[in-house]
């Protein structure tokens, strides 16, 4: 696969939307239903015909090197919903082998080249990219200022008012962040708006999450003064990563430790998280895949599978987020993964927070530990009984009541090895192994 045929994620495509309405409309066109004669070329063109309300389908073409867009629809938005839908379809499924562009798409590409518009690697391309980045940074800055004012208003009115106010104002604020092309801020705002309905203790949690959002805002406003690794983290968390930065590439045999889905508050995007561990390097990796409405994410790797592949790690993600290259199956390990104690797990999470203060959790294999139910919640205790971690119940992926009793049954009161996410609220168990048995048990 050439570099121009490396497909973006759905998250990256939706970040191109000029406003929230285009984002929603584009997501609705991300399925194969309205599309015909789709294809892509090795030179970076993606094209297709989209059925509209009239008898003639809209001709849509995207040059992913810019990106640049053209569509025969009457919309004045840039990119239009058809261009977004085409990119979403391409990102999820691809269009097979590279082909030759149809005459209408080839003419548009030739006209752009004749005008010198964003020729890859040329001066126009570099200057154009720089101007687009500056305009987007300015929009994000304006959105951050608006978000700071919103947080101040909430504190001035008091957190107790948030249950009566409902989710609507937060969705409106999130839409404003989408308009500002800051999808990372929009996602955090939406999550913040759901907290008042999450049960007892919500005011403290809302204050915590609001403070982290304020810290991210201040990080963006002071971006120029931050060390480069922290600046890359802030850009990534806001939703405007440095796409020119090169990530580290690690080739290894990757053990699939866990995989689970979560759905965005508006129900329009499914995120699939796949946790991996390099059997040679010992390095953890998080692979994200996305699915628009009506279609699950494409990546499906069973827990316990081992794949041999290159993983390209993205800058600004605490060394976790990675994209897999071509994969081939490899022999599964014949032993249980090595675990650490609860104290070492907390130390690893603390070290990761120095790189990314907004990191919710860090992947850890605990073992040997014993699951202990109690009136005030479950715990995973070191086999020696010296320390324990509280277990988070009822979260996405695992930690459900059934998953906890499943873990207790596997343990039988004895030590087990458990993989999960260690965060500031506790530990979320996702997968477990019985002593001496390398076969994993997915919890949940």
GROMACS .gro file of C-alpha atoms in nm, residues 10-428:
model
  419
   10UNK     CA    1  -1.339   0.787   1.070
   11UNK     CA    2  -1.232   1.021   1.351
   12UNK     CA    3  -0.987   1.197   1.117
   13UNK     CA    4  -1.247   1.225   0.841
   14UNK     CA    5  -1.515   1.372   1.068
   15UNK     CA    6  -1.261   1.628   1.194
   16UNK     CA    7  -1.263   1.776   0.841
   17UNK     CA    8  -1.634   1.868   0.865
   18UNK     CA    9  -1.691   2.245   0.849
   19UNK     CA   10  -1.972   2.225   1.108
   20UNK     CA   11  -2.173   1.981   1.317
   21UNK     CA   12  -2.455   1.958   1.062
   22UNK     CA   13  -2.209   1.849   0.792
   23UNK     CA   14  -2.056   1.599   1.033
   24UNK     CA   15  -2.393   1.434   1.097
   25UNK     CA   16  -2.498   1.443   0.731
   26UNK     CA   17  -2.163   1.303   0.619
   27UNK     CA   18  -2.188   1.019   0.870
   28UNK     CA   19  -2.527   0.923   0.728
   29UNK     CA   20  -2.369   0.894   0.380
   30UNK     CA   21  -2.082   0.677   0.507
   31UNK     CA   22  -2.252   0.352   0.406
   32UNK     CA   23  -2.237   0.180   0.067
   33UNK     CA   24  -2.612   0.229  -0.006
   34UNK     CA   25  -2.612   0.560  -0.200
   35UNK     CA   26  -2.274   0.506  -0.369
   36UNK     CA   27  -2.178   0.353  -0.704
   37UNK     CA   28  -1.871   0.345  -0.930
   38UNK     CA   29  -1.637   0.412  -0.637
   39UNK     CA   30  -1.262   0.377  -0.666
   40UNK     CA   31  -0.923   0.516  -0.581
   41UNK     CA   32  -0.589   0.560  -0.754
   42UNK     CA   33  -0.228   0.520  -0.649
   43UNK     CA   34  -0.183   0.894  -0.700
   44UNK     CA   35  -0.422   0.979  -0.416
   45UNK     CA   36  -0.760   1.034  -0.587
   46UNK     CA   37  -1.081   0.888  -0.440
   47UNK     CA   38  -1.405   0.912  -0.635
   48UNK     CA   39  -1.764   0.793  -0.653
   49UNK     CA   40  -2.121   0.869  -0.765
   50UNK     CA   41  -2.371   0.947  -0.489
   51UNK     CA   42  -2.745   0.913  -0.546
   52UNK     CA   43  -2.929   1.230  -0.453
   53UNK     CA   44  -3.285   1.356  -0.482
   54UNK     CA   45  -3.258   1.407  -0.859
   55UNK     CA   46  -3.213   1.159  -1.141
   56UNK     CA   47  -2.844   1.237  -1.190
   57UNK     CA   48  -2.605   1.123  -0.915
   58UNK     CA   49  -2.353   1.366  -0.773
   59UNK     CA   50  -1.995   1.327  -0.893
   60UNK     CA   51  -1.764   1.343  -0.593
   61UNK     CA   52  -1.384   1.332  -0.602
   62UNK     CA   53  -1.125   1.390  -0.329
   63UNK     CA   54  -0.750   1.434  -0.361
   64UNK     CA   55  -0.630   1.299  -0.026
   65UNK     CA   56  -0.286   1.459  -0.071
   66UNK     CA   57  -0.429   1.807  -0.003
   67UNK     CA   58  -0.687   1.721   0.088
   68UNK     CA   59  -0.891   1.888  -0.186
   69UNK     CA   60  -1.252   1.821  -0.285
   70UNK     CA   61  -1.491   1.858  -0.576
   71UNK     CA   62  -1.859   1.767  -0.596
   72UNK     CA   63  -2.133   1.845  -0.847
   73UNK     CA   64  -2.384   1.908  -0.566
   74UNK     CA   65  -2.504   2.267  -0.505
   75UNK     CA   66  -2.364   2.284  -0.150
   76UNK     CA   67  -2.126   2.570  -0.070
   77UNK     CA   68  -1.975   2.390   0.227
   78UNK     CA   69  -1.619   2.270   0.196
   79UNK     CA   70  -1.598   1.974   0.218
   80UNK     CA   71  -1.961   1.891   0.151
   81UNK     CA   72  -2.146   1.598   0.308
   82UNK     CA   73  -2.088   1.385  -0.003
   83UNK     CA   74  -1.710   1.426   0.019
   84UNK     CA   75  -1.722   1.334   0.389
   85UNK     CA   76  -1.943   1.033   0.322
   86UNK     CA   77  -1.713   0.912   0.043
   87UNK     CA   78  -1.408   0.938   0.268
   88UNK     CA   79  -1.589   0.756   0.550
   89UNK     CA   80  -1.682   0.472   0.314
   90UNK     CA   81  -1.327   0.454   0.183
   91UNK     CA   82  -1.175   0.465   0.532
   92UNK     CA   83  -1.393   0.176   0.651
   93UNK     CA   84  -1.381  -0.061   0.355
   94UNK     CA   85  -1.134   0.060   0.094
   95UNK     CA   86  -1.213   0.025  -0.276
   96UNK     CA   87  -0.997  -0.273  -0.368
   97UNK     CA   88  -0.701  -0.243  -0.602
   98UNK     CA   89  -0.596   0.101  -0.724
   99UNK     CA   90  -0.752   0.188  -1.058
  100UNK     CA   91  -0.764   0.459  -1.323
  101UNK     CA   92  -0.975   0.762  -1.245
  102UNK     CA   93  -1.284   0.820  -1.463
  103UNK     CA   94  -1.251   1.105  -1.717
  104UNK     CA   95  -1.445   1.360  -1.507
  105UNK     CA   96  -1.225   1.299  -1.200
  106UNK     CA   97  -0.906   1.294  -1.407
  107UNK     CA   98  -0.999   1.628  -1.570
  108UNK     CA   99  -1.049   1.791  -1.231
  109UNK     CA  100  -0.713   1.660  -1.110
  110UNK     CA  101  -0.539   1.779  -1.429
  111UNK     CA  102  -0.692   2.126  -1.394
  112UNK     CA  103  -0.564   2.152  -1.038
  113UNK     CA  104  -0.217   2.044  -1.148
  114UNK     CA  105  -0.219   2.300  -1.433
  115UNK     CA  106  -0.298   2.575  -1.184
  116UNK     CA  107  -0.017   2.456  -0.955
  117UNK     CA  108  -0.267   2.396  -0.675
  118UNK     CA  109  -0.106   2.209  -0.388
  119UNK     CA  110   0.130   1.995  -0.597
  120UNK     CA  111   0.262   1.746  -0.340
  121UNK     CA  112   0.605   1.850  -0.217
  122UNK     CA  113   0.595   2.176  -0.411
  123UNK     CA  114   0.603   2.530  -0.274
  124UNK     CA  115   0.230   2.579  -0.328
  125UNK     CA  116   0.158   2.264  -0.133
  126UNK     CA  117   0.377   2.369   0.161
  127UNK     CA  118   0.246   2.725   0.168
  128UNK     CA  119  -0.114   2.611   0.130
  129UNK     CA  120  -0.077   2.357   0.410
  130UNK     CA  121   0.080   2.620   0.633
  131UNK     CA  122  -0.205   2.866   0.570
  132UNK     CA  123  -0.468   2.599   0.635
  133UNK     CA  124  -0.296   2.500   0.960
  134UNK     CA  125  -0.279   2.864   1.073
  135UNK     CA  126  -0.647   2.920   0.994
  136UNK     CA  127  -0.746   2.605   1.180
  137UNK     CA  128  -0.530   2.696   1.480
  138UNK     CA  129  -0.697   3.037   1.492
  139UNK     CA  130  -1.044   2.875   1.485
  140UNK     CA  131  -0.943   2.637   1.763
  141UNK     CA  132  -0.810   2.928   1.968
  142UNK     CA  133  -1.143   3.108   1.935
  143UNK     CA  134  -1.327   2.790   2.032
  144UNK     CA  135  -1.104   2.744   2.338
  145UNK     CA  136  -1.182   3.098   2.450
  146UNK     CA  137  -1.554   3.027   2.415
  147UNK     CA  138  -1.519   2.701   2.608
  148UNK     CA  139  -1.334   2.873   2.892
  149UNK     CA  140  -1.620   3.120   2.922
  150UNK     CA  141  -1.868   2.832   2.935
  151UNK     CA  142  -1.674   2.665   3.218
  152UNK     CA  143  -1.660   2.993   3.410
  153UNK     CA  144  -2.037   3.034   3.374
  154UNK     CA  145  -2.094   2.682   3.509
  155UNK     CA  146  -1.879   2.747   3.816
  156UNK     CA  147  -2.039   3.084   3.874
  157UNK     CA  148  -2.388   2.931   3.866
  158UNK     CA  149  -2.287   2.631   4.077
  159UNK     CA  150  -2.261   2.263   3.984
  160UNK     CA  151  -2.592   2.185   4.156
  161UNK     CA  152  -2.774   2.355   3.867
  162UNK     CA  153  -2.637   2.112   3.609
  163UNK     CA  154  -2.890   1.835   3.673
  164UNK     CA  155  -3.177   2.076   3.605
  165UNK     CA  156  -3.004   2.229   3.300
  166UNK     CA  157  -2.980   1.889   3.129
  167UNK     CA  158  -2.754   1.772   2.847
  168UNK     CA  159  -2.874   2.018   2.579
  169UNK     CA  160  -2.641   2.312   2.660
  170UNK     CA  161  -2.341   2.083   2.658
  171UNK     CA  162  -2.433   1.938   2.319
  172UNK     CA  163  -2.462   2.294   2.189
  173UNK     CA  164  -2.114   2.370   2.326
  174UNK     CA  165  -1.978   2.051   2.168
  175UNK     CA  166  -2.124   2.156   1.834
  176UNK     CA  167  -1.939   2.486   1.868
  177UNK     CA  168  -1.614   2.294   1.920
  178UNK     CA  169  -1.684   2.091   1.605
  179UNK     CA  170  -1.735   2.420   1.420
  180UNK     CA  171  -1.396   2.528   1.559
  181UNK     CA  172  -1.247   2.203   1.418
  182UNK     CA  173  -1.146   2.077   1.762
  183UNK     CA  174  -1.303   1.727   1.775
  184UNK     CA  175  -1.104   1.629   2.083
  185UNK     CA  176  -1.253   1.916   2.281
  186UNK     CA  177  -1.600   1.832   2.146
  187UNK     CA  178  -1.570   1.473   2.270
  188UNK     CA  179  -1.462   1.585   2.619
  189UNK     CA  180  -1.746   1.838   2.637
  190UNK     CA  181  -2.002   1.571   2.545
  191UNK     CA  182  -1.866   1.341   2.814
  192UNK     CA  183  -1.874   1.625   3.066
  193UNK     CA  184  -2.241   1.682   2.987
  194UNK     CA  185  -2.332   1.321   3.070
  195UNK     CA  186  -2.179   1.328   3.421
  196UNK     CA  187  -2.478   1.482   3.610
  197UNK     CA  188  -2.682   1.173   3.521
  198UNK     CA  189  -2.415   0.917   3.618
  199UNK     CA  190  -2.529   0.865   3.979
  200UNK     CA  191  -2.400   0.943   4.328
  201UNK     CA  192  -2.080   1.144   4.350
  202UNK     CA  193  -2.131   1.318   4.018
  203UNK     CA  194  -2.046   1.673   4.142
  204UNK     CA  195  -1.693   1.569   4.245
  205UNK     CA  196  -1.639   1.387   3.918
  206UNK     CA  197  -1.770   1.683   3.717
  207UNK     CA  198  -1.534   1.915   3.901
  208UNK     CA  199  -1.242   1.681   3.825
  209UNK     CA  200  -1.325   1.649   3.456
  210UNK     CA  201  -1.395   2.021   3.426
  211UNK     CA  202  -1.054   2.097   3.578
  212UNK     CA  203  -0.883   1.864   3.330
  213UNK     CA  204  -1.068   2.032   3.044
  214UNK     CA  205  -0.958   2.374   3.175
  215UNK     CA  206  -0.599   2.244   3.193
  216UNK     CA  207  -0.621   2.133   2.829
  217UNK     CA  208  -0.755   2.474   2.727
  218UNK     CA  209  -0.467   2.648   2.905
  219UNK     CA  210  -0.225   2.408   2.741
  220UNK     CA  211  -0.352   2.506   2.396
  221UNK     CA  212  -0.338   2.877   2.472
  222UNK     CA  213   0.021   2.838   2.596
  223UNK     CA  214   0.125   2.583   2.334
  224UNK     CA  215   0.432   2.775   2.214
  225UNK     CA  216   0.591   2.762   2.560
  226UNK     CA  217   0.549   2.387   2.618
  227UNK     CA  218   0.820   2.121   2.571
  228UNK     CA  219   0.780   1.948   2.236
  229UNK     CA  220   0.651   1.610   2.369
  230UNK     CA  221   0.389   1.779   2.590
  231UNK     CA  222   0.292   2.016   2.307
  232UNK     CA  223   0.235   1.713   2.081
  233UNK     CA  224   0.014   1.560   2.352
  234UNK     CA  225  -0.193   1.881   2.381
  235UNK     CA  226  -0.238   1.900   2.003
  236UNK     CA  227  -0.349   1.537   1.992
  237UNK     CA  228  -0.592   1.577   2.282
  238UNK     CA  229  -0.747   1.887   2.121
  239UNK     CA  230  -0.787   1.695   1.795
  240UNK     CA  231  -0.525   1.870   1.581
  241UNK     CA  232  -0.220   1.636   1.581
  242UNK     CA  233   0.093   1.714   1.385
  243UNK     CA  234   0.045   1.483   1.089
  244UNK     CA  235   0.397   1.555   0.962
  245UNK     CA  236   0.559   1.412   1.277
  246UNK     CA  237   0.710   1.067   1.234
  247UNK     CA  238   0.616   0.803   1.487
  248UNK     CA  239   0.833   0.515   1.602
  249UNK     CA  240   0.790   0.189   1.411
  250UNK     CA  241   0.816  -0.138   1.607
  251UNK     CA  242   0.798  -0.478   1.442
  252UNK     CA  243   0.698  -0.754   1.680
  253UNK     CA  244   0.467  -1.043   1.748
  254UNK     CA  245   0.166  -0.874   1.910
  255UNK     CA  246  -0.057  -1.060   2.157
  256UNK     CA  247  -0.419  -0.941   2.159
  257UNK     CA  248  -0.496  -0.878   2.526
  258UNK     CA  249  -0.847  -0.729   2.497
  259UNK     CA  250  -1.095  -0.576   2.256
  260UNK     CA  251  -1.418  -0.387   2.328
  261UNK     CA  252  -1.650  -0.125   2.178
  262UNK     CA  253  -1.792   0.201   2.311
  263UNK     CA  254  -2.047   0.437   2.156
  264UNK     CA  255  -2.026   0.817   2.158
  265UNK     CA  256  -2.294   1.004   2.361
  266UNK     CA  257  -2.474   1.108   2.040
  267UNK     CA  258  -2.476   0.746   1.918
  268UNK     CA  259  -2.312   0.835   1.588
  269UNK     CA  260  -1.969   0.681   1.627
  270UNK     CA  261  -1.860   0.340   1.756
  271UNK     CA  262  -1.502   0.317   1.882
  272UNK     CA  263  -1.333  -0.022   1.903
  273UNK     CA  264  -1.031  -0.043   2.137
  274UNK     CA  265  -0.783  -0.324   2.088
  275UNK     CA  266  -0.505  -0.369   2.343
  276UNK     CA  267  -0.184  -0.541   2.231
  277UNK     CA  268   0.145  -0.638   2.391
  278UNK     CA  269   0.466  -0.700   2.199
  279UNK     CA  270   0.596  -1.044   2.294
  280UNK     CA  271   0.952  -0.942   2.210
  281UNK     CA  272   0.956  -0.577   2.316
  282UNK     CA  273   0.704  -0.602   2.601
  283UNK     CA  274   0.558  -0.276   2.474
  284UNK     CA  275   0.183  -0.208   2.505
  285UNK     CA  276  -0.011  -0.070   2.210
  286UNK     CA  277  -0.364   0.061   2.164
  287UNK     CA  278  -0.523   0.030   1.821
  288UNK     CA  279  -0.843   0.228   1.764
  289UNK     CA  280  -1.095   0.161   1.488
  290UNK     CA  281  -1.416   0.349   1.421
  291UNK     CA  282  -1.755   0.273   1.271
  292UNK     CA  283  -2.018   0.524   1.153
  293UNK     CA  284  -2.389   0.464   1.224
  294UNK     CA  285  -2.515   0.125   1.116
  295UNK     CA  286  -2.174  -0.030   1.058
  296UNK     CA  287  -1.942  -0.180   1.321
  297UNK     CA  288  -1.567  -0.110   1.309
  298UNK     CA  289  -1.385  -0.332   1.063
  299UNK     CA  290  -1.092  -0.446   1.278
  300UNK     CA  291  -1.174  -0.768   1.463
  301UNK     CA  292  -0.895  -0.949   1.646
  302UNK     CA  293  -0.992  -1.227   1.889
  303UNK     CA  294  -0.843  -1.212   2.237
  304UNK     CA  295  -0.544  -1.445   2.258
  305UNK     CA  296  -0.454  -1.414   1.889
  306UNK     CA  297  -0.092  -1.331   1.803
  307UNK     CA  298  -0.021  -1.128   1.489
  308UNK     CA  299   0.315  -1.041   1.341
  309UNK     CA  300   0.315  -0.683   1.216
  310UNK     CA  301   0.477  -0.344   1.219
  311UNK     CA  302   0.313  -0.098   1.459
  312UNK     CA  303   0.360   0.273   1.390
  313UNK     CA  304   0.317   0.466   1.712
  314UNK     CA  305   0.162   0.812   1.696
  315UNK     CA  306   0.336   1.108   1.860
  316UNK     CA  307   0.158   1.271   2.152
  317UNK     CA  308  -0.024   0.962   2.280
  318UNK     CA  309   0.200   0.863   2.574
  319UNK     CA  310   0.355   0.600   2.349
  320UNK     CA  311   0.032   0.397   2.332
  321UNK     CA  312  -0.170   0.473   2.016
  322UNK     CA  313  -0.050   0.274   1.717
  323UNK     CA  314  -0.155   0.176   1.367
  324UNK     CA  315  -0.088  -0.176   1.243
  325UNK     CA  316   0.061  -0.252   0.903
  326UNK     CA  317   0.019  -0.573   0.707
  327UNK     CA  318  -0.058  -0.857   0.950
  328UNK     CA  319   0.014  -1.228   0.950
  329UNK     CA  320  -0.085  -1.487   1.210
  330UNK     CA  321   0.181  -1.619   1.444
  331UNK     CA  322   0.200  -1.896   1.701
  332UNK     CA  323   0.021  -1.820   2.028
  333UNK     CA  324   0.229  -1.814   2.348
  334UNK     CA  325   0.235  -2.130   2.559
  335UNK     CA  326   0.238  -1.949   2.893
  336UNK     CA  327   0.045  -1.688   3.087
  337UNK     CA  328   0.168  -1.328   3.038
  338UNK     CA  329   0.396  -1.204   3.315
  339UNK     CA  330   0.216  -0.979   3.564
  340UNK     CA  331   0.316  -0.712   3.815
  341UNK     CA  332   0.191  -0.616   4.159
  342UNK     CA  333  -0.065  -0.345   4.232
  343UNK     CA  334   0.204  -0.105   4.351
  344UNK     CA  335   0.401  -0.138   4.027
  345UNK     CA  336   0.078  -0.084   3.832
  346UNK     CA  337   0.019   0.249   4.005
  347UNK     CA  338   0.380   0.353   3.947
  348UNK     CA  339   0.346   0.278   3.575
  349UNK     CA  340   0.028   0.486   3.553
  350UNK     CA  341   0.192   0.771   3.743
  351UNK     CA  342   0.490   0.772   3.506
  352UNK     CA  343   0.255   0.784   3.206
  353UNK     CA  344   0.069   1.082   3.355
  354UNK     CA  345   0.390   1.285   3.339
  355UNK     CA  346   0.375   1.253   2.960
  356UNK     CA  347  -0.003   1.287   2.927
  357UNK     CA  348  -0.192   1.445   3.221
  358UNK     CA  349  -0.525   1.362   3.049
  359UNK     CA  350  -0.458   0.988   3.030
  360UNK     CA  351  -0.759   0.803   3.173
  361UNK     CA  352  -0.586   0.470   3.223
  362UNK     CA  353  -0.273   0.268   3.156
  363UNK     CA  354  -0.272  -0.097   3.037
  364UNK     CA  355  -0.141  -0.337   3.301
  365UNK     CA  356  -0.118  -0.712   3.346
  366UNK     CA  357  -0.167  -0.781   3.719
  367UNK     CA  358  -0.061  -1.105   3.874
  368UNK     CA  359  -0.082  -1.300   4.079
  369UNK     CA  360  -0.386  -1.127   4.233
  370UNK     CA  361  -0.701  -1.246   4.410
  371UNK     CA  362  -1.045  -1.091   4.340
  372UNK     CA  363  -1.221  -1.002   4.664
  373UNK     CA  364  -1.590  -0.898   4.672
  374UNK     CA  365  -1.708  -0.664   4.946
  375UNK     CA  366  -1.996  -0.443   5.054
  376UNK     CA  367  -1.813  -0.131   4.939
  377UNK     CA  368  -1.702  -0.279   4.608
  378UNK     CA  369  -1.460  -0.532   4.465
  379UNK     CA  370  -1.083  -0.531   4.497
  380UNK     CA  371  -0.791  -0.706   4.334
  381UNK     CA  372  -0.540  -0.788   4.608
  382UNK     CA  373  -0.181  -0.900   4.569
  383UNK     CA  374  -0.144  -1.268   4.653
  384UNK     CA  375   0.074  -1.171   4.949
  385UNK     CA  376  -0.209  -0.952   5.081
  386UNK     CA  377   0.008  -0.640   5.111
  387UNK     CA  378  -0.196  -0.405   4.888
  388UNK     CA  379  -0.500  -0.394   4.659
  389UNK     CA  380  -0.665  -0.193   4.383
  390UNK     CA  381  -1.038  -0.106   4.377
  391UNK     CA  382  -1.225  -0.248   4.080
  392UNK     CA  383  -1.440  -0.021   3.865
  393UNK     CA  384  -1.778  -0.185   3.800
  394UNK     CA  385  -2.022  -0.105   3.524
  395UNK     CA  386  -1.781   0.060   3.280
  396UNK     CA  387  -1.752   0.014   2.906
  397UNK     CA  388  -1.579  -0.301   2.793
  398UNK     CA  389  -1.585  -0.496   3.119
  399UNK     CA  390  -1.608  -0.453   3.491
  400UNK     CA  391  -1.978  -0.547   3.475
  401UNK     CA  392  -2.128  -0.741   3.763
  402UNK     CA  393  -2.140  -1.056   3.548
  403UNK     CA  394  -1.776  -1.008   3.449
  404UNK     CA  395  -1.670  -0.972   3.812
  405UNK     CA  396  -1.846  -1.292   3.917
  406UNK     CA  397  -1.695  -1.459   3.612
  407UNK     CA  398  -1.354  -1.352   3.742
  408UNK     CA  399  -1.437  -1.479   4.091
  409UNK     CA  400  -1.545  -1.816   3.949
  410UNK     CA  401  -1.222  -1.844   3.750
  411UNK     CA  402  -1.022  -1.762   4.062
  412UNK     CA  403  -1.205  -1.994   4.304
  413UNK     CA  404  -1.046  -1.796   4.585
  414UNK     CA  405  -0.696  -1.846   4.446
  415UNK     CA  406  -0.457  -1.621   4.251
  416UNK     CA  407  -0.512  -1.536   3.885
  417UNK     CA  408  -0.351  -1.310   3.623
  418UNK     CA  409  -0.567  -1.021   3.504
  419UNK     CA  410  -0.522  -0.768   3.225
  420UNK     CA  411  -0.704  -0.437   3.239
  421UNK     CA  412  -0.687  -0.059   3.257
  422UNK     CA  413  -0.540   0.105   3.567
  423UNK     CA  414  -0.664   0.461   3.621
  424UNK     CA  415  -0.726   0.722   3.889
  425UNK     CA  416  -1.059   0.563   3.985
  426UNK     CA  417  -0.931   0.208   4.006
  427UNK     CA  418  -0.880  -0.095   3.784
  428UNK     CA  419  -1.107  -0.220   3.505
   0.00000   0.00000   0.00000
